[in-house]
PDB file of C-alpha atoms in Angstrom:
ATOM      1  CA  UNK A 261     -68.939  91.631 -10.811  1.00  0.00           C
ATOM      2  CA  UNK A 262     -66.649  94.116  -8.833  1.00  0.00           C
ATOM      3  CA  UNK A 263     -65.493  90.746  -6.781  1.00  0.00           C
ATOM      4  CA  UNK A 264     -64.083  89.553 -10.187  1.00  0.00           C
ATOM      5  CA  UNK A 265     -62.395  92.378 -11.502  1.00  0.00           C
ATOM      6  CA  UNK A 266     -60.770  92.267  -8.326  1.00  0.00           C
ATOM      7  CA  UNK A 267     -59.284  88.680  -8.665  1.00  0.00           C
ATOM      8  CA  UNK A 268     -58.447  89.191 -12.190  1.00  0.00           C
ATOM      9  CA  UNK A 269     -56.395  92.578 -11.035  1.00  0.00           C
ATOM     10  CA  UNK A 270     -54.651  90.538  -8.351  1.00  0.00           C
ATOM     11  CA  UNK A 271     -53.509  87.705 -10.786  1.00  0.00           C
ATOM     12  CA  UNK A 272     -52.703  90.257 -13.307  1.00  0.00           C
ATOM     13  CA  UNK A 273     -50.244  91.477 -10.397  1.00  0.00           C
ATOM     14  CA  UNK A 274     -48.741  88.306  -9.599  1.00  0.00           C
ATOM     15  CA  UNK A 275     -47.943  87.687 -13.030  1.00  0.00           C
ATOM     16  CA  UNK A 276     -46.383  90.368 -14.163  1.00  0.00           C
ATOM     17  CA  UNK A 277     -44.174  90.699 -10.356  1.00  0.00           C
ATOM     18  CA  UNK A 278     -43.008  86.700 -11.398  1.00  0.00           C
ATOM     19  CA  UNK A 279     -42.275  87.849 -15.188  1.00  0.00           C
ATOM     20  CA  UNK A 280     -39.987  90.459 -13.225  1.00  0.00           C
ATOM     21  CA  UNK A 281     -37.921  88.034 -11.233  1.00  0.00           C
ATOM     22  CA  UNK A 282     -37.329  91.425  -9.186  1.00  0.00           C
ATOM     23  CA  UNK A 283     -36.197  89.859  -5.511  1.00  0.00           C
ATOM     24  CA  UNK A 284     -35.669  91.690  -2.382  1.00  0.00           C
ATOM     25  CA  UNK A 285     -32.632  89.893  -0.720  1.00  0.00           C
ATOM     26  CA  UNK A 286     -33.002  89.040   3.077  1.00  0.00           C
ATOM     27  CA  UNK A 287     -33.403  92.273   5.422  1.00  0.00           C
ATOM     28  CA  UNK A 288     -33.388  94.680   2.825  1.00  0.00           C
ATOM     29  CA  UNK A 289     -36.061  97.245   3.254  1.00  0.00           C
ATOM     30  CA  UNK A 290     -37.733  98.931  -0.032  1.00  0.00           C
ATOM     31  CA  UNK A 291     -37.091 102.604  -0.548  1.00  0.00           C
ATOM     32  CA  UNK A 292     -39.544 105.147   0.915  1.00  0.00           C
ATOM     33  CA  UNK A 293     -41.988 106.186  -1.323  1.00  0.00           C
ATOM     34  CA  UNK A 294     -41.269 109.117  -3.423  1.00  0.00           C
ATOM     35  CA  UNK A 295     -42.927 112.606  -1.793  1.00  0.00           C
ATOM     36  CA  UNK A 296     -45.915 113.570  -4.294  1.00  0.00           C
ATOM     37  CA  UNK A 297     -45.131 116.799  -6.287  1.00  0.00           C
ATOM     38  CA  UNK A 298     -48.253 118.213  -5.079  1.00  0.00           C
ATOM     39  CA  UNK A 299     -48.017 117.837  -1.698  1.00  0.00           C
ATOM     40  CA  UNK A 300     -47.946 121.193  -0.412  1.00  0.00           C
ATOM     41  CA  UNK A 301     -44.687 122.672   1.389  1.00  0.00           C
ATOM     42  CA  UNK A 302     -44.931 125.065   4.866  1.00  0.00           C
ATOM     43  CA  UNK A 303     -42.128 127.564   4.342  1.00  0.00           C
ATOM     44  CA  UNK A 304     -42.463 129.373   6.748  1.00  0.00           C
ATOM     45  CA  UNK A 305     -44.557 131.040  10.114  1.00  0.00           C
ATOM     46  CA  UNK A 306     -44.876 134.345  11.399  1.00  0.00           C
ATOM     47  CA  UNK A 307     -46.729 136.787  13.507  1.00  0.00           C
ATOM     48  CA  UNK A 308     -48.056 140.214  13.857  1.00  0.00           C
ATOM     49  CA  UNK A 309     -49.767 141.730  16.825  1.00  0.00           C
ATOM     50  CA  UNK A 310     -52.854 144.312  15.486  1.00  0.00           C
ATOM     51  CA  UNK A 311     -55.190 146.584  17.616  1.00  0.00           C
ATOM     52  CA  UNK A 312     -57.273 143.700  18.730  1.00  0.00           C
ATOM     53  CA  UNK A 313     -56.251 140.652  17.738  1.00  0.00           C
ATOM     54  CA  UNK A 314     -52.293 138.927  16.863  1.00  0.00           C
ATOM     55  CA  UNK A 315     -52.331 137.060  13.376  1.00  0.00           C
ATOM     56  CA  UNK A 316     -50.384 133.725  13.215  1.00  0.00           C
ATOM     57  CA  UNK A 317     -49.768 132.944   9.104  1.00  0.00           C
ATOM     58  CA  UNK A 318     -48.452 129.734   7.907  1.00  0.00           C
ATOM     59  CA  UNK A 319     -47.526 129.949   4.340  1.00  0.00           C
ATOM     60  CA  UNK A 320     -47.494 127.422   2.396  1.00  0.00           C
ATOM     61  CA  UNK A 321     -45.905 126.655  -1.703  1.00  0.00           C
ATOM     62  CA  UNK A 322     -47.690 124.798  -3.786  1.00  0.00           C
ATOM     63  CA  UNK A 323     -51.769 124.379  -3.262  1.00  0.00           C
ATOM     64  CA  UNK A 324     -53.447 124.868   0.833  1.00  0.00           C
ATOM     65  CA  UNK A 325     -53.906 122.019   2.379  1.00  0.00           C
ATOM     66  CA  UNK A 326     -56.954 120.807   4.175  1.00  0.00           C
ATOM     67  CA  UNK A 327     -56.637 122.154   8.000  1.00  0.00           C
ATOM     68  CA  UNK A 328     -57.674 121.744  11.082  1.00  0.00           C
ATOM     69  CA  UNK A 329     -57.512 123.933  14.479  1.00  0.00           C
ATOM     70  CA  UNK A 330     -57.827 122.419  17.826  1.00  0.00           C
ATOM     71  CA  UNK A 331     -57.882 123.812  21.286  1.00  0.00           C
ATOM     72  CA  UNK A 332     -55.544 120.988  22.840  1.00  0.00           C
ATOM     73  CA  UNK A 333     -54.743 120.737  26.428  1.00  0.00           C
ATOM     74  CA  UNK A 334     -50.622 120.607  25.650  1.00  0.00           C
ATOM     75  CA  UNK A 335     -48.108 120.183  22.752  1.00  0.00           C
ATOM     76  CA  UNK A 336     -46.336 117.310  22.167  1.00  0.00           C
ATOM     77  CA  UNK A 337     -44.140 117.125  18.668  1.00  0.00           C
ATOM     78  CA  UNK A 338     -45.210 114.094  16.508  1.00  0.00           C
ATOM     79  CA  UNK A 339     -43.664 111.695  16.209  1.00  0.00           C
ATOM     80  CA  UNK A 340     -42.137 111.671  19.409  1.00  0.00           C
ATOM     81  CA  UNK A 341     -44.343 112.945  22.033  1.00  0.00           C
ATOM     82  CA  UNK A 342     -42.623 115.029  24.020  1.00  0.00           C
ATOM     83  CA  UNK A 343     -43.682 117.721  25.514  1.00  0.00           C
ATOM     84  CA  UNK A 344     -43.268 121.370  23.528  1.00  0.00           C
ATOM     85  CA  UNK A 345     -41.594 123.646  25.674  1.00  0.00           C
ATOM     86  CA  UNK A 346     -43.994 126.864  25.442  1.00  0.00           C
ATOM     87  CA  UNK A 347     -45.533 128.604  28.066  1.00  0.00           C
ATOM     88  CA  UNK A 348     -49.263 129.083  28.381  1.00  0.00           C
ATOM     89  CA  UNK A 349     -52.187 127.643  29.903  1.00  0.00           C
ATOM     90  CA  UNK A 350     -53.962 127.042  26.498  1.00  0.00           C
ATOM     91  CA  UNK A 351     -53.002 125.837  23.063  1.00  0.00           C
ATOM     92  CA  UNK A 352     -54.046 125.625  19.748  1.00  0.00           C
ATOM     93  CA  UNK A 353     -52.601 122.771  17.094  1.00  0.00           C
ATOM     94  CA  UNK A 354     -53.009 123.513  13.504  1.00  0.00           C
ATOM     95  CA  UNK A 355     -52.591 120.395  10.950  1.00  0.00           C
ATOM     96  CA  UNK A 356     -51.999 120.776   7.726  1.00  0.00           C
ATOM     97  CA  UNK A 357     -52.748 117.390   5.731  1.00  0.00           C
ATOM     98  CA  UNK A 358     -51.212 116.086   3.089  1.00  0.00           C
ATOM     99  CA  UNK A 359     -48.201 118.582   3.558  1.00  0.00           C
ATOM    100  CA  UNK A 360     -44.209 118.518   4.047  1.00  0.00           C
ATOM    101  CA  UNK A 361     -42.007 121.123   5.602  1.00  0.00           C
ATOM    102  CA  UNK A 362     -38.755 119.066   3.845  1.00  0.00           C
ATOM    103  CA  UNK A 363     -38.198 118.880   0.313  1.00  0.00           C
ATOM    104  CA  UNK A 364     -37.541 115.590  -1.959  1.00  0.00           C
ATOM    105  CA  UNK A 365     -34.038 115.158  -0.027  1.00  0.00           C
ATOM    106  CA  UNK A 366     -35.370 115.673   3.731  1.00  0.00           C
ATOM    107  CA  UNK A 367     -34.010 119.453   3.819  1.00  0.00           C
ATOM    108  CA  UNK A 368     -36.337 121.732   5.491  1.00  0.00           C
ATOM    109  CA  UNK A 369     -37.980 124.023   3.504  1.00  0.00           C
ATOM    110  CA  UNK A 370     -39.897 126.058   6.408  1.00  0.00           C
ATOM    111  CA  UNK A 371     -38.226 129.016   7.170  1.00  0.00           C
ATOM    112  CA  UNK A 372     -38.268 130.727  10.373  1.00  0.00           C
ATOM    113  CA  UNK A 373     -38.138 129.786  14.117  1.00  0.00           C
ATOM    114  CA  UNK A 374     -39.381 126.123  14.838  1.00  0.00           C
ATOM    115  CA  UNK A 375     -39.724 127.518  18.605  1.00  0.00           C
ATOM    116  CA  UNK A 376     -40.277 131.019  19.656  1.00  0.00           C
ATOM    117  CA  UNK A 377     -41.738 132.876  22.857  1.00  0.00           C
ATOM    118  CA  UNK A 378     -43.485 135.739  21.534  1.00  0.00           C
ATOM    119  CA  UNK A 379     -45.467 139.020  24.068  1.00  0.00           C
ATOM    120  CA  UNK A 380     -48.473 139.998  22.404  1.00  0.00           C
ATOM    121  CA  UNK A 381     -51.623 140.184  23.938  1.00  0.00           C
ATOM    122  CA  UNK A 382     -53.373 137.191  22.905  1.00  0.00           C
ATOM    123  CA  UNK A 383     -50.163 135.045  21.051  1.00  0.00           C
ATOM    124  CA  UNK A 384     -47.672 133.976  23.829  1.00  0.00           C
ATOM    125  CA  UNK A 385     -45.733 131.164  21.881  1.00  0.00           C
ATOM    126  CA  UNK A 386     -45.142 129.134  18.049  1.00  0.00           C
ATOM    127  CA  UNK A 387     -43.633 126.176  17.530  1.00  0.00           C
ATOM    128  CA  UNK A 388     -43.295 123.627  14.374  1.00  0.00           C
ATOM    129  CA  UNK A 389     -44.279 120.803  16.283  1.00  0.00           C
ATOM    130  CA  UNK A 390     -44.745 118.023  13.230  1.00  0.00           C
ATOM    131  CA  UNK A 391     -43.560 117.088   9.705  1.00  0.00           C
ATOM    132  CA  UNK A 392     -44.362 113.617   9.815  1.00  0.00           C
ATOM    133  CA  UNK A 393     -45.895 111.317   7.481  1.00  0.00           C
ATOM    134  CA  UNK A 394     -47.531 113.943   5.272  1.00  0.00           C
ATOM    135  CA  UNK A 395     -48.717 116.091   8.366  1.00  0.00           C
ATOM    136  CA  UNK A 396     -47.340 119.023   9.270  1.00  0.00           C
ATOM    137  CA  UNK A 397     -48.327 120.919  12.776  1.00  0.00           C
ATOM    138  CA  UNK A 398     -47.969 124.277  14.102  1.00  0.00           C
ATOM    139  CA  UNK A 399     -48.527 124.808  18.335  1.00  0.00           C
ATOM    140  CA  UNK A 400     -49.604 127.684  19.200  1.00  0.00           C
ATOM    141  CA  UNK A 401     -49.954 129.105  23.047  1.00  0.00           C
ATOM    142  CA  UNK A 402     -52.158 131.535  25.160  1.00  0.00           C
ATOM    143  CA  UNK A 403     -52.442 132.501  28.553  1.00  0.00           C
ATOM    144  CA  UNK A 404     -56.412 132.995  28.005  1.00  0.00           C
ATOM    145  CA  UNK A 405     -58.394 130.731  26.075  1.00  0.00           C
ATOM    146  CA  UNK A 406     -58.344 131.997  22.571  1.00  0.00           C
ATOM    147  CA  UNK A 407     -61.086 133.069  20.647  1.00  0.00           C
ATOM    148  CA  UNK A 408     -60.500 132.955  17.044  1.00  0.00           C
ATOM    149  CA  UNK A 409     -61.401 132.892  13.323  1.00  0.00           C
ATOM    150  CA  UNK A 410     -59.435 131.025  10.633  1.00  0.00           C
ATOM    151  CA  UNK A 411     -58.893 132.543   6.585  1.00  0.00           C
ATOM    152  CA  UNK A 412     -57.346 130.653   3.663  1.00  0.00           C
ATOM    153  CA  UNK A 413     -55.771 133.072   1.663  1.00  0.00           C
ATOM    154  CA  UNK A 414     -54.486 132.611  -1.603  1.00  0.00           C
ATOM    155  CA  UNK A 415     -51.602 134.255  -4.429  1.00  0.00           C
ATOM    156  CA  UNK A 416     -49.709 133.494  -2.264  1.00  0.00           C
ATOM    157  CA  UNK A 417     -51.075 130.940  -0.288  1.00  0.00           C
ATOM    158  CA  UNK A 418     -51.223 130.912   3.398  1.00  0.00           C
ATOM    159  CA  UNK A 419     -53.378 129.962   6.842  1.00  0.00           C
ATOM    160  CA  UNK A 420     -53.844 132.741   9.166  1.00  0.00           C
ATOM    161  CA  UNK A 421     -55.228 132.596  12.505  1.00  0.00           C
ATOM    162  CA  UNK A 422     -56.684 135.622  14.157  1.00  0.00           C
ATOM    163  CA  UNK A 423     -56.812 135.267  17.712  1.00  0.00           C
ATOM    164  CA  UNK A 424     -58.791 138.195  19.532  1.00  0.00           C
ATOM    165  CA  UNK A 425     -57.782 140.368  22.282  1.00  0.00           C
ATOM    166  CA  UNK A 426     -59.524 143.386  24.152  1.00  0.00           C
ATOM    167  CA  UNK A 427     -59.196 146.957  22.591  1.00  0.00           C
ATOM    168  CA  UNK A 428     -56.422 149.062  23.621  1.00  0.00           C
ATOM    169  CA  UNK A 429     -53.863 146.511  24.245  1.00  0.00           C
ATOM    170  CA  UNK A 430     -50.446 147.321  23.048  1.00  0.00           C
ATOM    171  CA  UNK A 431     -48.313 144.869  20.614  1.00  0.00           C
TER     172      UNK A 431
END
């Protein structure tokens, strides 16, 4: 049954595209696809160093994203690969998914440094290392592995990261 609903969708397609007599010509490419008004926007990153752990925040207009963390062993920006200049021996790489850090026109919306060295105990480096293809990516870098906890916080909404570090250090 689902097989012929299928066909029947397909020819329904066909017919009305001939009815259209809508051509391409040679070469031409069709326009990207509009961004979604939902898809959420990164505006912005910052930090703050507390008395034992940093905070990284990514906030974010419109609804939060799904997101992931991952201890990676460098940062490369997407789409290109190369190599994020931060300094470090660790790194995390938060993905938000489906998200933008450009508006409609391709004007960035996130506001802040897109590469900064930073001297707090745990938090040594962020970078915007991705806003590709409805992913956007945040590096983050450590001298120490970082062990952390992740909050979704909403009105506004925002990602943090708390990354702990021993008592007593200054930030």
């Amino acid at each position: 049954m689902h097989h012929r609903h299928t066909l029947a969708a397909v020819a329904a397609g066909i017919l009305l595209t001939a009815g259209t007599g809508a051509t391409l010509p040679a070469g031409a490419a069709a326009a990207p696809a509009p961004r979604s008004p939902a898809t959420a926007l990164v505006v912005g990153t910052r930090w703050s160093g507390h008395t034992t752990f940093d905070r990284l925040v990514i906030d974010v207009r419109g609804k939060l994203p799904p997101v992931t963390v991952h201890q990676v062993r460098s940062l490369r920006y997407d789409p290109s690969g190369k190599m994020v200049p931060l300094p470090g021996k660790y790194f995390l790489e938060i993905r938000l998914s489906p998200a933008a850090a450009h508006d409609g026109a391709g004007r960035s919306v996130h506001h802040g440094p897109r590469l900064v060295r930073i001297a707090l105990p745990a938090l040594k480096g962020v970078a915007l290392t991705g806003d590709f293809e409805g992913v956007v990516t945040v590096g983050a870098a450590f001298d120490t592995a970082p062990a952390f906890k992740t909050l979704r916080l909403h009105a506004p909404e925002r990602f943090v990261v708390d990354i702990a570090h021993p008592v007593g250090c200054r930030g």
